[in-house]
Coordinates of C-alpha atoms in Angstrom, one line a residue:
M1 CA 70.7 -9.1 -268.8
K2 CA 73.1 -12.4 -269.1
N3 CA 77.0 -11.6 -269.2
D4 CA 77.4 -14.0 -271.5
L5 CA 77.2 -11.8 -275.0
S6 CA 78.2 -12.8 -278.3
C7 CA 81.1 -10.4 -280.2
D8 CA 78.0 -9.5 -282.8
V9 CA 75.6 -8.3 -280.0
V10 CA 78.5 -6.4 -278.1
K11 CA 79.6 -4.8 -281.6
D12 CA 75.9 -3.8 -282.2
L13 CA 76.0 -2.1 -278.6
L14 CA 79.1 -0.5 -278.6
P15 CA 77.9 3.1 -280.2
S16 CA 75.1 3.4 -277.5
Y17 CA 77.7 1.9 -274.9
I18 CA 80.1 4.8 -276.0
D19 CA 77.7 7.4 -276.1
E20 CA 76.4 6.3 -272.3
L21 CA 73.1 5.3 -274.0
T22 CA 72.6 1.8 -272.6
S23 CA 71.1 0.7 -269.1
A24 CA 73.3 -0.2 -265.9
D25 CA 72.9 -3.8 -266.9
S26 CA 74.0 -3.7 -270.4
N27 CA 77.0 -2.0 -269.5
K28 CA 78.0 -4.3 -267.2
A29 CA 77.6 -7.0 -269.4
V30 CA 79.3 -5.1 -272.7
A31 CA 82.4 -4.2 -270.0
E32 CA 82.7 -7.6 -269.0
H33 CA 82.8 -9.1 -272.7
L34 CA 85.7 -6.2 -273.3
S35 CA 87.4 -7.3 -270.5
K36 CA 87.9 -10.8 -271.5
C37 CA 87.6 -9.9 -275.7
E38 CA 90.6 -8.8 -277.5
S39 CA 88.9 -8.2 -280.9
C40 CA 86.1 -6.8 -279.2
R41 CA 88.3 -4.5 -277.5
D42 CA 90.0 -3.3 -280.6
V43 CA 86.9 -2.1 -282.2
Y44 CA 85.6 -0.7 -279.0
K45 CA 88.9 1.6 -279.1
S46 CA 88.8 2.4 -282.7
M47 CA 85.2 3.9 -282.4
C48 CA 86.0 6.0 -279.6
P49 CA 87.9 9.1 -280.4
D50 CA 90.3 8.9 -277.8
N51 CA 91.9 5.6 -277.3
G52 CA 93.7 6.6 -273.7
T53 CA 90.2 7.4 -272.7
A54 CA 89.0 3.9 -274.0
E55 CA 91.8 2.0 -272.0
E56 CA 90.7 4.0 -269.2
N57 CA 87.1 3.1 -269.5
I58 CA 87.8 -0.5 -269.8
Q59 CA 90.2 -0.4 -266.9
K60 CA 87.5 1.3 -264.8
E61 CA 84.7 -1.3 -265.9
V62 CA 86.7 -4.3 -265.0
D63 CA 87.7 -2.6 -261.7
Y64 CA 84.2 -2.2 -261.0
L65 CA 83.4 -5.6 -262.0
K66 CA 86.1 -6.9 -259.6
N67 CA 84.8 -4.7 -256.6
I68 CA 81.5 -6.2 -257.6
R69 CA 82.6 -9.7 -257.0
K70 CA 84.6 -9.1 -254.1
K71 CA 81.4 -7.8 -252.4
N72 CA 79.5 -10.7 -253.6
V73 CA 82.3 -12.7 -252.2
N74 CA 81.8 -10.6 -248.7
K75 CA 78.2 -11.2 -248.6
I76 CA 78.2 -14.8 -249.2
R77 CA 81.2 -15.0 -246.6
K78 CA 79.1 -13.0 -244.1
A79 CA 76.1 -15.3 -244.9
V80 CA 77.9 -18.6 -244.4
L81 CA 79.4 -17.3 -240.9
W82 CA 76.4 -15.9 -240.0
T83 CA 74.3 -18.9 -240.5
V84 CA 77.0 -21.4 -239.2
G85 CA 76.9 -18.8 -235.8
S86 CA 73.4 -19.3 -235.8
L87 CA 73.3 -22.8 -235.9
L88 CA 76.0 -23.2 -233.6
A89 CA 74.3 -20.9 -231.0
A90 CA 71.1 -22.8 -231.7
F91 CA 73.0 -26.0 -230.7
V92 CA 74.5 -24.6 -227.6
L93 CA 70.7 -23.5 -226.6
F94 CA 69.9 -26.9 -227.5
I95 CA 72.2 -28.8 -225.4
F96 CA 72.1 -26.1 -222.7
T97 CA 68.3 -26.5 -222.2
M98 CA 68.4 -30.2 -222.5
I99 CA 71.0 -30.6 -220.0
F100 CA 70.1 -27.3 -217.3
I101 CA 66.1 -27.4 -218.3
V102 CA 64.7 -30.4 -219.6
G103 CA 66.8 -33.2 -218.4
N104 CA 66.2 -36.9 -218.4
P105 CA 63.3 -39.0 -216.5
V106 CA 64.8 -40.2 -213.2
N107 CA 64.8 -43.8 -212.9
G108 CA 62.1 -45.1 -210.1
Y109 CA 64.3 -48.0 -208.8
T110 CA 67.8 -46.1 -208.2
D111 CA 66.2 -42.9 -207.2
R112 CA 63.4 -44.6 -204.9
P113 CA 63.0 -42.4 -201.9
A114 CA 62.8 -43.3 -197.9
V115 CA 59.3 -43.6 -197.3
T116 CA 57.6 -43.3 -193.8
E117 CA 54.0 -42.5 -192.7
K118 CA 53.1 -41.3 -189.3
D119 CA 49.3 -40.4 -188.1
G120 CA 48.0 -40.6 -191.3
T121 CA 50.4 -38.9 -193.4
L122 CA 53.0 -40.7 -196.1
Y123 CA 56.3 -38.9 -196.3
L124 CA 58.6 -39.7 -198.9
E125 CA 62.2 -38.4 -198.8
F126 CA 64.1 -37.8 -202.0
H127 CA 68.0 -37.3 -202.0
N128 CA 69.4 -37.5 -205.8
P129 CA 72.5 -40.3 -205.3
N130 CA 74.6 -38.0 -207.7
S131 CA 75.5 -34.6 -206.2
A132 CA 75.9 -33.0 -209.7
Y133 CA 72.2 -33.3 -210.4
S134 CA 69.2 -32.0 -209.1
Y135 CA 65.3 -32.9 -209.0
A136 CA 63.0 -30.9 -211.4
H137 CA 59.5 -31.1 -213.1
W138 CA 57.8 -32.9 -210.2
K139 CA 54.5 -34.2 -211.3
T140 CA 51.8 -35.8 -208.8
H141 CA 48.7 -37.7 -210.7
Y142 CA 45.3 -38.7 -209.2
T143 CA 43.6 -41.5 -210.4
G144 CA 40.0 -42.1 -208.8
N145 CA 39.2 -45.4 -207.9
A146 CA 35.5 -47.0 -207.7
D147 CA 36.0 -47.4 -203.8
G148 CA 36.2 -43.4 -203.4
K149 CA 39.8 -43.3 -202.7
G150 CA 42.3 -43.0 -205.3
D151 CA 46.0 -43.8 -206.7
I152 CA 49.1 -41.4 -206.5
S153 CA 51.7 -41.4 -209.2
I154 CA 54.7 -39.3 -209.2
S155 CA 57.2 -38.2 -211.4
A156 CA 60.2 -36.0 -211.8
R157 CA 63.6 -35.5 -213.9
N158 CA 67.2 -35.3 -213.3
V159 CA 68.7 -32.0 -214.5
L160 CA 72.6 -30.8 -213.8
S161 CA 72.4 -28.5 -211.2
S162 CA 72.5 -25.1 -211.6
P163 CA 70.9 -21.6 -210.3
I164 CA 67.8 -22.8 -212.1
Y165 CA 67.3 -26.0 -210.6
S166 CA 70.0 -26.5 -207.3
S167 CA 68.2 -28.9 -205.4
G168 CA 68.9 -32.9 -205.3
D169 CA 66.7 -33.0 -202.3
R170 CA 62.8 -33.2 -201.9
I171 CA 60.5 -34.1 -199.0
I172 CA 56.6 -34.8 -200.1
E173 CA 54.1 -35.3 -197.6
L174 CA 50.7 -37.1 -198.6
D175 CA 47.8 -37.4 -196.7
L176 CA 46.5 -41.0 -196.8
T177 CA 42.7 -40.0 -195.9
D178 CA 41.4 -40.7 -200.1
I179 CA 44.8 -42.8 -200.9
S180 CA 44.8 -46.5 -201.8
S181 CA 48.6 -46.5 -203.3
V182 CA 51.5 -44.2 -203.9
S183 CA 54.2 -45.3 -206.6
F184 CA 56.9 -43.3 -208.0
K185 CA 58.1 -44.1 -211.7
G186 CA 56.2 -47.2 -212.0
F187 CA 57.5 -48.3 -208.8
L188 CA 54.9 -48.8 -206.1
L189 CA 56.1 -47.3 -202.9
W190 CA 52.8 -47.4 -200.7
K191 CA 49.5 -49.5 -200.7
D192 CA 46.9 -50.0 -198.3
G193 CA 49.3 -49.2 -195.1
L194 CA 52.0 -51.4 -196.5
I195 CA 55.4 -49.9 -197.3
I196 CA 57.3 -51.6 -200.0
S197 CA 60.9 -51.3 -198.9
P198 CA 63.9 -51.4 -201.7
K199 CA 65.2 -54.8 -200.6
T200 CA 61.8 -56.2 -201.8
E201 CA 61.5 -54.6 -204.8
Q202 CA 65.4 -55.9 -205.4
I203 CA 64.4 -59.3 -204.6
F204 CA 60.9 -58.9 -206.3
S205 CA 62.9 -58.3 -209.6
H206 CA 64.9 -61.8 -209.6
Q207 CA 61.8 -63.7 -210.4
S208 CA 62.5 -66.8 -212.9
P209 CA 60.1 -68.9 -214.7
Y210 CA 62.4 -72.2 -214.7
V211 CA 64.9 -73.9 -212.5
G212 CA 66.9 -75.2 -214.8
S213 CA 69.5 -72.3 -215.2
A214 CA 72.2 -72.5 -213.1
P215 CA 73.2 -68.8 -213.5
Q216 CA 69.7 -67.6 -213.1
M217 CA 69.5 -69.4 -209.6
G218 CA 72.9 -67.6 -208.6
Y219 CA 70.5 -64.3 -209.1
V220 CA 68.1 -65.6 -207.1
L221 CA 70.3 -66.5 -204.1
D222 CA 72.7 -63.2 -204.4
A223 CA 69.5 -61.1 -203.9
L224 CA 68.6 -63.0 -200.6
K225 CA 70.2 -63.1 -197.0
L226 CA 71.7 -66.5 -196.7
P227 CA 74.3 -67.6 -194.2
D228 CA 77.6 -66.8 -194.5
A229 CA 78.9 -69.9 -195.5
E230 CA 81.0 -72.0 -198.0
G231 CA 79.0 -74.5 -200.6
T232 CA 77.7 -75.5 -203.6
M233 CA 74.6 -75.5 -205.8
S234 CA 72.6 -78.7 -207.3
I235 CA 69.6 -78.3 -209.5
Q236 CA 66.9 -81.1 -210.1
S237 CA 65.3 -80.3 -213.0
D238 CA 65.0 -84.0 -214.8
S239 CA 61.6 -84.7 -213.0
E240 CA 59.1 -83.2 -210.8
P241 CA 59.1 -81.8 -208.2
Y242 CA 61.6 -79.7 -209.8
G243 CA 64.0 -78.5 -207.5
L244 CA 67.2 -76.4 -206.0
T245 CA 69.8 -77.6 -203.2
L246 CA 72.4 -76.1 -201.7
H247 CA 75.3 -78.1 -199.9
Y248 CA 77.3 -76.5 -197.2
K249 CA 80.5 -77.7 -196.8
Q250 CA 80.4 -76.8 -192.7
S251 CA 77.4 -77.0 -190.1
L252 CA 75.1 -74.9 -189.4
N253 CA 74.1 -73.5 -186.5
D254 CA 70.2 -72.9 -185.2
T255 CA 70.2 -69.4 -186.3
D256 CA 71.7 -70.0 -189.8
V257 CA 69.0 -73.1 -190.1
S258 CA 66.2 -70.5 -189.0
L259 CA 67.5 -68.3 -191.7
M260 CA 67.2 -71.0 -194.3
Y261 CA 63.7 -71.7 -193.4
K262 CA 62.5 -68.1 -193.9
N263 CA 64.5 -68.1 -197.4
A264 CA 62.7 -71.4 -198.6
P265 CA 59.3 -69.8 -199.4
I266 CA 60.8 -66.9 -200.9
I267 CA 63.0 -68.9 -203.3
L268 CA 59.8 -71.2 -203.9
S269 CA 57.6 -68.4 -205.0
L270 CA 60.4 -66.4 -207.1
V271 CA 61.0 -69.5 -209.3
E272 CA 57.5 -70.7 -211.2
N273 CA 58.4 -74.1 -211.6
M274 CA 60.2 -74.9 -208.3
G275 CA 58.3 -77.6 -206.2
E276 CA 61.2 -78.1 -203.4
F277 CA 63.8 -76.4 -202.0
G278 CA 66.5 -78.2 -200.0
F279 CA 69.7 -77.5 -198.1
T280 CA 72.4 -80.0 -196.6
C281 CA 75.4 -79.5 -194.1
P282 CA 77.7 -82.0 -192.3
D283 CA 75.9 -83.2 -188.9
G284 CA 79.2 -83.1 -187.0
K285 CA 79.2 -87.1 -187.0
G286 CA 80.8 -87.7 -190.2
G287 CA 77.2 -87.5 -191.8
E288 CA 75.0 -85.2 -193.4
T289 CA 71.6 -83.5 -192.3
N290 CA 69.5 -83.1 -195.4
Y291 CA 66.6 -80.4 -194.8
R292 CA 63.7 -80.2 -197.4
V293 CA 60.6 -77.5 -198.0
S294 CA 58.1 -78.1 -200.4
V295 CA 55.7 -75.5 -201.9
S296 CA 52.8 -77.2 -200.3
D297 CA 54.4 -77.3 -196.9
V298 CA 54.9 -73.5 -196.9
E299 CA 51.2 -73.3 -198.3
D300 CA 50.3 -75.0 -195.3
K301 CA 52.6 -73.2 -192.9
L302 CA 51.1 -69.9 -194.0
P303 CA 47.6 -69.4 -192.5
E304 CA 49.3 -70.0 -189.1
L305 CA 51.9 -67.5 -189.8
Y306 CA 49.5 -64.9 -190.9
E307 CA 47.1 -65.4 -187.8
E308 CA 50.5 -64.9 -186.1
Y309 CA 51.2 -61.6 -187.6
N310 CA 47.6 -60.0 -188.0
G311 CA 47.4 -60.5 -184.0
K312 CA 50.5 -58.5 -183.6
N313 CA 50.2 -55.7 -185.9
G314 CA 46.3 -55.1 -186.1
T315 CA 45.9 -56.3 -190.0
D316 CA 43.8 -58.5 -191.2
W317 CA 45.7 -59.7 -194.5
K318 CA 44.5 -63.4 -195.7
P319 CA 47.0 -65.7 -197.3
L320 CA 46.7 -66.2 -200.9
G321 CA 45.6 -69.1 -202.5
S322 CA 49.1 -70.4 -203.9
L323 CA 52.6 -69.6 -202.7
K324 CA 53.2 -68.4 -206.4
D325 CA 50.3 -65.9 -206.5
Y326 CA 52.9 -63.7 -204.3
T327 CA 55.3 -62.7 -207.3
D328 CA 52.0 -61.8 -209.2
S329 CA 52.3 -58.3 -207.3
V330 CA 55.3 -56.8 -205.3
Y331 CA 52.3 -55.5 -202.5
Y332 CA 51.5 -59.3 -201.7
F333 CA 55.3 -60.2 -201.9
Q334 CA 56.0 -57.7 -199.3
Q335 CA 53.0 -58.8 -197.5
L336 CA 54.8 -62.3 -197.6
L337 CA 58.0 -61.3 -196.5
N338 CA 56.7 -59.1 -193.3
V339 CA 54.8 -62.5 -192.4
L340 CA 58.3 -64.4 -192.7
D341 CA 59.7 -61.8 -190.5
Y342 CA 62.4 -61.7 -193.3

C-alpha cells in the first residue's frame, strides 16, 4: 500500500487501525499520515478512549518509521560501499594482472637477442634491457615450407618482475636441421645460414624513396660508418642521375677513402632514385679530389666481390640483378654488407 493516503481514506481506516485489525502495510501508511497531518491526528485522538495512549501510539509509530528509514539508509550506504569496494578491488586486480601477468608485447627491435650459430644449433640469448621487467609467455610458431623445411617465429611479452615471472634473461637453442629462417616479433634473426645483425637492421630501416630530402639523407648517413671528418652535403635532384655528394674540409687518408667506397653501394641501394654518390676532399695542393660512384659501377663490381666472398666462406651466393633489389629484404641486404666486408 502506498503511503500517500488521503485524509478521507485514513479516517475510514482509523476504526480498524485503533482495533489493530489493519495489515502491517496499512498500519505503516496510516501512521505516516498521522505523523504529518494534524487534522487526522485530532480525529484519531478523539476516537481513542485514552488520549495519552493515542499520543504514545502515534509517537511509537513515528519512531518506528524513523527506524525503518534509518535502516534503509544504512542498507543503501552499505550497498554503495560494497559496490565501490568491489569495483576498486576489481580495478586493482585488473591492474595487477595486466602489469604482473599479462604484460605488453616485446619490441623485436629493442629486445633483439644476441645470435650465434655453432654445430648446427642456433643460440638466441635474450637479455631484457630494463631490469625492472621480465620476459613471459614465450611462444614458438613453426610454419612448414614446400622444401620440407620451415620458418620459426618467436614471440614473448614484458611483465613487471615479480615472484611469478622473475627473469629478464633467456637462452633459446634451436636445432637448425629442418629450419629455413628464425624471426623474433617480425624481425628476421637468421636465414639459410646467415645471421642478421642489429646494425644491419638499423641501417636497413633508413631506406628512402627520394634523394631530394636533406634531412632524410642525413638520417641515412647517420646510420653508416663514415670518416670522422667535418664536411657538408649537396644534393643533385634537378636532373638524372640524381645524386648525393659529401664535401670534406680536410684530406682523407687511404683508409677513409676505402671506407667511403664501401659506403657507396649501401647508400646507393638505400635511396631508391639515387643514381650516383660522390665525395670530395682537399688534395693537399690547393685543389680538390673528386670521387664518384654510380649504380652501374657497383653492379659491374659485385660479381667479382661475390666470387671472392664465396671462395673464402664456402657459400654459393649470387649477386642480384639490380643494386636496388638488395633493399627488398633484410636478408639480401645483409648479404650485400657481408660481401662488402662492411
